[in-house]
PDB file of C-alpha atoms and ligand atoms in Angstrom:
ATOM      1  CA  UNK A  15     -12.872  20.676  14.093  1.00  0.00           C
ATOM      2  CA  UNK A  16     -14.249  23.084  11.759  1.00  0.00           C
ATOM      3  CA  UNK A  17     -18.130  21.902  11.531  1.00  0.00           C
ATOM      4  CA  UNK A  18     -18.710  23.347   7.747  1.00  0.00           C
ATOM      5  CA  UNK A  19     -17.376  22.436   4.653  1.00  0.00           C
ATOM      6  CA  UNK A  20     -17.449  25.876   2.848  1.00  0.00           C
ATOM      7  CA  UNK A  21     -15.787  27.777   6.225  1.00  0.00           C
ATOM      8  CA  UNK A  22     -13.099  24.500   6.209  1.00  0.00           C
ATOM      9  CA  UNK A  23     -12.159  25.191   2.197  1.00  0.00           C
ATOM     10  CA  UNK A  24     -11.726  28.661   2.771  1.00  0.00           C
ATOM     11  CA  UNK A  25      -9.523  27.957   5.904  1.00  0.00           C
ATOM     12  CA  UNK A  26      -7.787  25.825   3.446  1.00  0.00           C
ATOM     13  CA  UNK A  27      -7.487  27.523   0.371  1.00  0.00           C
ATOM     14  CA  UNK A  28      -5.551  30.439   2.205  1.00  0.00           C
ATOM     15  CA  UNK A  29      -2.868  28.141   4.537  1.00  0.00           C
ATOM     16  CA  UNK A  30       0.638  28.651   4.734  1.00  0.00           C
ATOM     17  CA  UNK A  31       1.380  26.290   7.335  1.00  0.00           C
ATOM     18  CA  UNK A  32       4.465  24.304   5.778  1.00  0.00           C
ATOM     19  CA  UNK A  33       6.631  25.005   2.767  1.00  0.00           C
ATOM     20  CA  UNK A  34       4.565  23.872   0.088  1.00  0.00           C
ATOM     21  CA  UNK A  35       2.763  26.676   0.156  1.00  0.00           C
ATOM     22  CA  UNK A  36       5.787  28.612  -1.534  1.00  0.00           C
ATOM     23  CA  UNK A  37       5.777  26.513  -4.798  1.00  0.00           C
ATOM     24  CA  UNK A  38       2.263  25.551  -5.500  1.00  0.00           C
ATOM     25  CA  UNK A  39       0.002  27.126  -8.013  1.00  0.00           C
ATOM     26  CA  UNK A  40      -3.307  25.819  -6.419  1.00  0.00           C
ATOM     27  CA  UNK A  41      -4.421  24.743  -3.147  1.00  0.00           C
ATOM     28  CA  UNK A  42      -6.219  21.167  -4.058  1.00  0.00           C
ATOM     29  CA  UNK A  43      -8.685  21.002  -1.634  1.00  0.00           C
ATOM     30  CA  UNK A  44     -10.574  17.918  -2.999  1.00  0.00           C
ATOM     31  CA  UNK A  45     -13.532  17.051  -5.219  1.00  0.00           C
ATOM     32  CA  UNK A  46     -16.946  15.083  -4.595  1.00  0.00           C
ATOM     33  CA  UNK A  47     -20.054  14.684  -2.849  1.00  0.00           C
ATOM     34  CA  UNK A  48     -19.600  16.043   0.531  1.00  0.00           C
ATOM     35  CA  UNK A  49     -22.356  13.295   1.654  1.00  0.00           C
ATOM     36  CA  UNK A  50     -20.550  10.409  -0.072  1.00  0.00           C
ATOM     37  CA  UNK A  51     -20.173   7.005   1.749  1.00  0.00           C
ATOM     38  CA  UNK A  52     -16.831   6.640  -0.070  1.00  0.00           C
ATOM     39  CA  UNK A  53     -14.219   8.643   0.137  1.00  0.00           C
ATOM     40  CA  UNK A  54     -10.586   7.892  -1.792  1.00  0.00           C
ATOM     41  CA  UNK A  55      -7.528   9.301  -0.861  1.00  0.00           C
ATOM     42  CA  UNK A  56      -4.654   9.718  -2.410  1.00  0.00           C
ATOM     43  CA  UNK A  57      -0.947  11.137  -1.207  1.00  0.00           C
ATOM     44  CA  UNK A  58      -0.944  14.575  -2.764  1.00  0.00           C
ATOM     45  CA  UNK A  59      -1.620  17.095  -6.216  1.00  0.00           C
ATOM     46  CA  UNK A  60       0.945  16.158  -8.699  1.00  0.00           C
ATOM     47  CA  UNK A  61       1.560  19.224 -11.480  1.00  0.00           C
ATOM     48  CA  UNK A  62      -1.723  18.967 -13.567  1.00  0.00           C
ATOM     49  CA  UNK A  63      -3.940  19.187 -10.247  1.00  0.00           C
ATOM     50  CA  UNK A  64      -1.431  21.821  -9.259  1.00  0.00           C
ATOM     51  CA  UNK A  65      -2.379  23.666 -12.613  1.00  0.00           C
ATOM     52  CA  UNK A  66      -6.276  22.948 -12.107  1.00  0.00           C
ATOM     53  CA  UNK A  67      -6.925  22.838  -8.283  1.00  0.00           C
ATOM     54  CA  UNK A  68      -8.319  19.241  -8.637  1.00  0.00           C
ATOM     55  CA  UNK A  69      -6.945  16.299  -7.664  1.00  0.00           C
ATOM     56  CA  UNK A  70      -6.521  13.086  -9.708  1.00  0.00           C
ATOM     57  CA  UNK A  71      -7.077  15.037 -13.120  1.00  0.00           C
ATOM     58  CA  UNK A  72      -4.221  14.630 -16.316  1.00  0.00           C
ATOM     59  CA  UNK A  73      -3.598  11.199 -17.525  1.00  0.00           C
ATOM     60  CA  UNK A  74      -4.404   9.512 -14.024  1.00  0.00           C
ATOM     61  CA  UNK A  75      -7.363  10.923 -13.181  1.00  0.00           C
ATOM     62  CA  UNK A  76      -8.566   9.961 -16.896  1.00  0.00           C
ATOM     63  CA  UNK A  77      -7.904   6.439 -15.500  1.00  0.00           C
ATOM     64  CA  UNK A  78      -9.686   6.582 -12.488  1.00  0.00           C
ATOM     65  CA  UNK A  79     -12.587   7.831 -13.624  1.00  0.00           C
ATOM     66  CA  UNK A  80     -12.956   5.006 -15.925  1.00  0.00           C
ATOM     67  CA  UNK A  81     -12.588   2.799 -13.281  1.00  0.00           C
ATOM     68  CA  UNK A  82     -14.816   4.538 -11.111  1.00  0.00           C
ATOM     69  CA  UNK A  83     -17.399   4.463 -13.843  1.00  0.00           C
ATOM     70  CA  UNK A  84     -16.943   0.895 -14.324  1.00  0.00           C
ATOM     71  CA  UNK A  85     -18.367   0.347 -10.479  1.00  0.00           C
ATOM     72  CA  UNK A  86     -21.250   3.070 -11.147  1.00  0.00           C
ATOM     73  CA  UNK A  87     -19.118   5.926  -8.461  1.00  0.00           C
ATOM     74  CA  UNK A  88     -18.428   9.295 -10.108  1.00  0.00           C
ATOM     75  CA  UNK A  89     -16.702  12.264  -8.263  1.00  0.00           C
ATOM     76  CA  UNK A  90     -19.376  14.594  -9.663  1.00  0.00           C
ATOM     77  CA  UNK A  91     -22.168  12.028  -7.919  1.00  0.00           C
ATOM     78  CA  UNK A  92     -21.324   9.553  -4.839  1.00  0.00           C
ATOM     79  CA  UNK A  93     -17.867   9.951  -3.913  1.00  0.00           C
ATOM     80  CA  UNK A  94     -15.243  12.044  -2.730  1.00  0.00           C
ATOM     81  CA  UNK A  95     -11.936  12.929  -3.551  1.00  0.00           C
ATOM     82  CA  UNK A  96      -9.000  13.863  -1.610  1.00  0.00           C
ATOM     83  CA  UNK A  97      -5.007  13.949  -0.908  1.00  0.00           C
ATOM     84  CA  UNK A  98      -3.362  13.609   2.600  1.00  0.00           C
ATOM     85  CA  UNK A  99      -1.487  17.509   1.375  1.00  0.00           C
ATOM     86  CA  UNK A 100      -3.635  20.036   0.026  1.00  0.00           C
ATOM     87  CA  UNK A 101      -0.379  21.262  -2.139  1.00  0.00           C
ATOM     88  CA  UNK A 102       1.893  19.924  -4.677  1.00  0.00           C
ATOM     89  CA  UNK A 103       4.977  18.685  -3.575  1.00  0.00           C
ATOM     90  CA  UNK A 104       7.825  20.073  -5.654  1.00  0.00           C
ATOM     91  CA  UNK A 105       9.098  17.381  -8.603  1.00  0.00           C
ATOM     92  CA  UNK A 106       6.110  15.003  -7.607  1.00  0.00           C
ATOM     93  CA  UNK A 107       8.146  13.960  -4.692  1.00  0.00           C
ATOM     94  CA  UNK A 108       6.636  12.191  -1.872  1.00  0.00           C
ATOM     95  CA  UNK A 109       5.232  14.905   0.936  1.00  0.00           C
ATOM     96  CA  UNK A 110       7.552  14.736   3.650  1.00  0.00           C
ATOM     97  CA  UNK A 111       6.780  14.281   7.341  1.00  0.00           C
ATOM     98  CA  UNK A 112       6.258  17.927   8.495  1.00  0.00           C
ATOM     99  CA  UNK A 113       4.109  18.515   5.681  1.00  0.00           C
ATOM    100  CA  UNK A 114       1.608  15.868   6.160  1.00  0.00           C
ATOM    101  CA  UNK A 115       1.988  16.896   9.848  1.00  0.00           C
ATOM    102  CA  UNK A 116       1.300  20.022   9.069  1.00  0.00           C
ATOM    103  CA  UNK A 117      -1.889  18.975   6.405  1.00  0.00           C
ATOM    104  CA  UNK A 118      -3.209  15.945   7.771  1.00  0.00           C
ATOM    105  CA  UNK A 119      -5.660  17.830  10.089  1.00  0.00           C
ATOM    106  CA  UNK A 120      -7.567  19.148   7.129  1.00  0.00           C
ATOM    107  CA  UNK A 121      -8.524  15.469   5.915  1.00  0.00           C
ATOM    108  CA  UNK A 122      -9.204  14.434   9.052  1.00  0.00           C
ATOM    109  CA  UNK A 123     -11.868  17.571   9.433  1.00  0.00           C
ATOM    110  CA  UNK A 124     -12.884  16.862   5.667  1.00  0.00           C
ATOM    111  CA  UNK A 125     -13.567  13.071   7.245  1.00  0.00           C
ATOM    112  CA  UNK A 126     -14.941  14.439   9.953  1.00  0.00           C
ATOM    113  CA  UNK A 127     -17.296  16.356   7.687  1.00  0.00           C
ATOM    114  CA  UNK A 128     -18.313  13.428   5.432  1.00  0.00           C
ATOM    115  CA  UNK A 129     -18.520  10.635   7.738  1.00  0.00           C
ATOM    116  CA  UNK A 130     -17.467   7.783   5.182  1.00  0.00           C
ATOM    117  CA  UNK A 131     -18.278   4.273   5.481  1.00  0.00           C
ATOM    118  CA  UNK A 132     -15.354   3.302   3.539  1.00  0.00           C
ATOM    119  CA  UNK A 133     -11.732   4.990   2.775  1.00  0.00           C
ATOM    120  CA  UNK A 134      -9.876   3.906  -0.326  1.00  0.00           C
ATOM    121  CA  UNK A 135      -6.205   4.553   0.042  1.00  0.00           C
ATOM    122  CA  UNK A 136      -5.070   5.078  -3.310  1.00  0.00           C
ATOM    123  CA  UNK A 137      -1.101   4.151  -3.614  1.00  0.00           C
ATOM    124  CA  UNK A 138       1.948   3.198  -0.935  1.00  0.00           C
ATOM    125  CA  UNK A 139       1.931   6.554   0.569  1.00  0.00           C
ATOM    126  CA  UNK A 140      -1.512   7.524   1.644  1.00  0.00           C
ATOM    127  CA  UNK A 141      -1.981   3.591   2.647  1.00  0.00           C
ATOM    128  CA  UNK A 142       1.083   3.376   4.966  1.00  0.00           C
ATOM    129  CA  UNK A 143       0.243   6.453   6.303  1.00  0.00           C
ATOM    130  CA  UNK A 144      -3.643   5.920   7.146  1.00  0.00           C
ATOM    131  CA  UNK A 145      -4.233   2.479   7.252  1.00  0.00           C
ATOM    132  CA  UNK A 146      -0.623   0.595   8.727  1.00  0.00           C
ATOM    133  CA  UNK A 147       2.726   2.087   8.445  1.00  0.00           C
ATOM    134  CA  UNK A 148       3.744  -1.737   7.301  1.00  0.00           C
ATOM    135  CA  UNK A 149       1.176  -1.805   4.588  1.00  0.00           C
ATOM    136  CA  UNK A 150       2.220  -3.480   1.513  1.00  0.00           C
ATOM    137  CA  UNK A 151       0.201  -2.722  -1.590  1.00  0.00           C
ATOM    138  CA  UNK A 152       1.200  -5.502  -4.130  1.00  0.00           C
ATOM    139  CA  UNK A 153       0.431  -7.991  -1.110  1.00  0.00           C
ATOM    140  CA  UNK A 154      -2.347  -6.454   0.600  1.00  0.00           C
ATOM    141  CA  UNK A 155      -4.837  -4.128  -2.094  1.00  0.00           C
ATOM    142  CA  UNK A 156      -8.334  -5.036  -1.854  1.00  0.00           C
ATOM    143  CA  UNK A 157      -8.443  -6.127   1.404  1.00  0.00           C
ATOM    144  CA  UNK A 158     -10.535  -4.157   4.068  1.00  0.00           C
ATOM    145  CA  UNK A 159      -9.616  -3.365   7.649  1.00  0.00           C
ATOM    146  CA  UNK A 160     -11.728  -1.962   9.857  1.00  0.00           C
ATOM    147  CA  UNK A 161     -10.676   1.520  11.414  1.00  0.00           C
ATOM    148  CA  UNK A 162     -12.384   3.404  14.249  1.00  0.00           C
ATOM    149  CA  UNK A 163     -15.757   2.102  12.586  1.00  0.00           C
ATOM    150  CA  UNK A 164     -14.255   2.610   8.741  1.00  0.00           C
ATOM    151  CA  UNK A 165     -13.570   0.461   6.588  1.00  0.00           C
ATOM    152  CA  UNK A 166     -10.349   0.983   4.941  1.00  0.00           C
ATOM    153  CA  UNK A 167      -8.454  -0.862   1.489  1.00  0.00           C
ATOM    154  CA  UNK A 168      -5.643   0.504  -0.212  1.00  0.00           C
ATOM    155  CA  UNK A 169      -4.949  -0.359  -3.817  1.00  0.00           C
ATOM    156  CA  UNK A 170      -2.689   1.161  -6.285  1.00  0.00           C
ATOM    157  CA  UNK A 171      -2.271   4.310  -7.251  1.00  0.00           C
ATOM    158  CA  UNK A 172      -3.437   5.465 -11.089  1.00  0.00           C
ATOM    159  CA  UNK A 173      -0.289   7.014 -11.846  1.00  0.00           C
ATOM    160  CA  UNK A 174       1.267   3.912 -10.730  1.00  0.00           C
ATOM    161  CA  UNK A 175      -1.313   1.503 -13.104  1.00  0.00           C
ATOM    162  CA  UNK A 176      -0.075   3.766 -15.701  1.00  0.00           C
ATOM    163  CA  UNK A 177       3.673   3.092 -15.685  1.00  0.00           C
ATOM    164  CA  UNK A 178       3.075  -0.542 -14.582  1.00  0.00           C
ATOM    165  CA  UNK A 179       0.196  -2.130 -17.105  1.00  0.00           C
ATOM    166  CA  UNK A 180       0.191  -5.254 -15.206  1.00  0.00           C
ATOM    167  CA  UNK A 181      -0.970  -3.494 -12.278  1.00  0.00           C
ATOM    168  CA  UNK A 182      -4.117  -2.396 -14.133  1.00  0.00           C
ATOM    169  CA  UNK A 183      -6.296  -5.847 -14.146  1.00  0.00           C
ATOM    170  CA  UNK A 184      -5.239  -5.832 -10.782  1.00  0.00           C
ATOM    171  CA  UNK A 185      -6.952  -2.428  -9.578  1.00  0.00           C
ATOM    172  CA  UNK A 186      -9.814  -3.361 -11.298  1.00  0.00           C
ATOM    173  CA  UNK A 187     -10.501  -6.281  -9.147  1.00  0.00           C
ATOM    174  CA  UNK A 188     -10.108  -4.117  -6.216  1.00  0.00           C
ATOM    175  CA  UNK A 189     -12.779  -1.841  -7.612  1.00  0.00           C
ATOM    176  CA  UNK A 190     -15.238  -4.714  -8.097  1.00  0.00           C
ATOM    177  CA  UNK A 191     -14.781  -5.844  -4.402  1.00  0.00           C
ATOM    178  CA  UNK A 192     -15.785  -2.479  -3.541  1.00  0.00           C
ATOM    179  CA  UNK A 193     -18.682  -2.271  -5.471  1.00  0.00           C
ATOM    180  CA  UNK A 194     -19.156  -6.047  -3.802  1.00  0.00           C
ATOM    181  CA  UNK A 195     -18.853  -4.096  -0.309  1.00  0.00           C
ATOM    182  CA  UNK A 196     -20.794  -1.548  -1.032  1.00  0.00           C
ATOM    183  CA  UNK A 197     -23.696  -3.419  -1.874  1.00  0.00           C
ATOM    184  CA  UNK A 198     -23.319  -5.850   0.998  1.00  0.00           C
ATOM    185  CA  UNK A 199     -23.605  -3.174   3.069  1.00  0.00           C
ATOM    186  CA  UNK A 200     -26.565  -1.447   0.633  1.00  0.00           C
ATOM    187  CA  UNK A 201     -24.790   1.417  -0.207  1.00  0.00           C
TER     188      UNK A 201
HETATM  189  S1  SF4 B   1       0.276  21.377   2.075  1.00  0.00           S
HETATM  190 FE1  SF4 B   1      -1.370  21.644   3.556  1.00  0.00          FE
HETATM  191  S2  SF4 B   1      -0.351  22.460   5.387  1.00  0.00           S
HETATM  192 FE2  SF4 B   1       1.049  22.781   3.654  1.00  0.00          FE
HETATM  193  S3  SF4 B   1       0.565  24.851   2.904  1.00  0.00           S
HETATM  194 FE3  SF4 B   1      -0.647  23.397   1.700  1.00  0.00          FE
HETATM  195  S4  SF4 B   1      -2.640  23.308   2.751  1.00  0.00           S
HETATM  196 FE4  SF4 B   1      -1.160  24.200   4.197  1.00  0.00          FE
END
């Protein structure tokens, strides 16, 4: 593991380790408060945060900052932002296998590096892929499991709120039982 954040985003910023690396624009390293005790995580850039180097920015992000700011979390404050790959996958297409394979180390170090008390999968992919490979989010968002000493929920992804409206109330809830957890646990 790579032991600071500035020497890890460099690492990053530069890799060529799977294809991706061929059509992206920007390396999307992530966003936040390296100290945050919340840390969300979504599957990977789509074309805007190809075009900006952030993730969850366009239409989507606009979303999830509201809701963010709704629970009192902001990415320029107390949390931190994330995808499972660093680099947009061509078409918006989910990343395949080898390319998470091939990326997944650099969220675990950017974990590693932030130490968060909770993980919020955000969307099918990143939650089958980090919290159970069975996870179903229209059954199972806003729950929390408990990982290796994180806690973990997965709840729908912005983009997808955005196409499905009814989805929207739905996320919001989950964002009120984290605030709920957070403060439980007087964070
Ligand atoms: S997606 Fe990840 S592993 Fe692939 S080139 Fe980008 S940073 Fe490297």
């Amino acid at each position: 593991m790579i032991e600071n954040f500035e020497e890890l985003k460099a690492q990053v910023l530069e890799c060529q380790a799977c294809k991706l690396c061929q059509t992206r624009t920007n390396v999307v390293f992530g966003v936040g408060n390296p100290h945050a005790d919340v840390m969300f995580i979504g599957e990977g850039p789509g074309e805007n945060e190809d075009l900006q180097g952030e993730p969850f920015v366009g239409r989507g992000g606009q979303l999830l900052d509201k809701m963010l700011q709704h629970i009192n979390l902001s990415r320029q404050e107390n949390i931190y932002i994330a995808n499972m790959v660093k680099c947009r996958p061509p078409k918006n297409r989910d990343p395949e296998k080898e390319e998470v394979n091939a990326c997944i180390g650099y969220l675990r170090n950017q974990v590693y590096l932030i130490r968060p008390k909770i993980i919020v999968c955000l969307g099918r992919v990143a939650a089958c892929s980090l919290i159970d490979s069975n996870f179903k989010v229209t059954k199972q968002h806003g729950e929390f499991f408990e990982k290796n000493g994180v806690l973990m929920m997965g709840t729908f992804h912005p983009a997808s709120m955005l196409r499905n409206p009814m989805q929207k109330p739905l996320g919001l809830d989950d964002f009120v039982k984290l605030r709920e957890k957070m403060d439980s646990l007087g964070l």
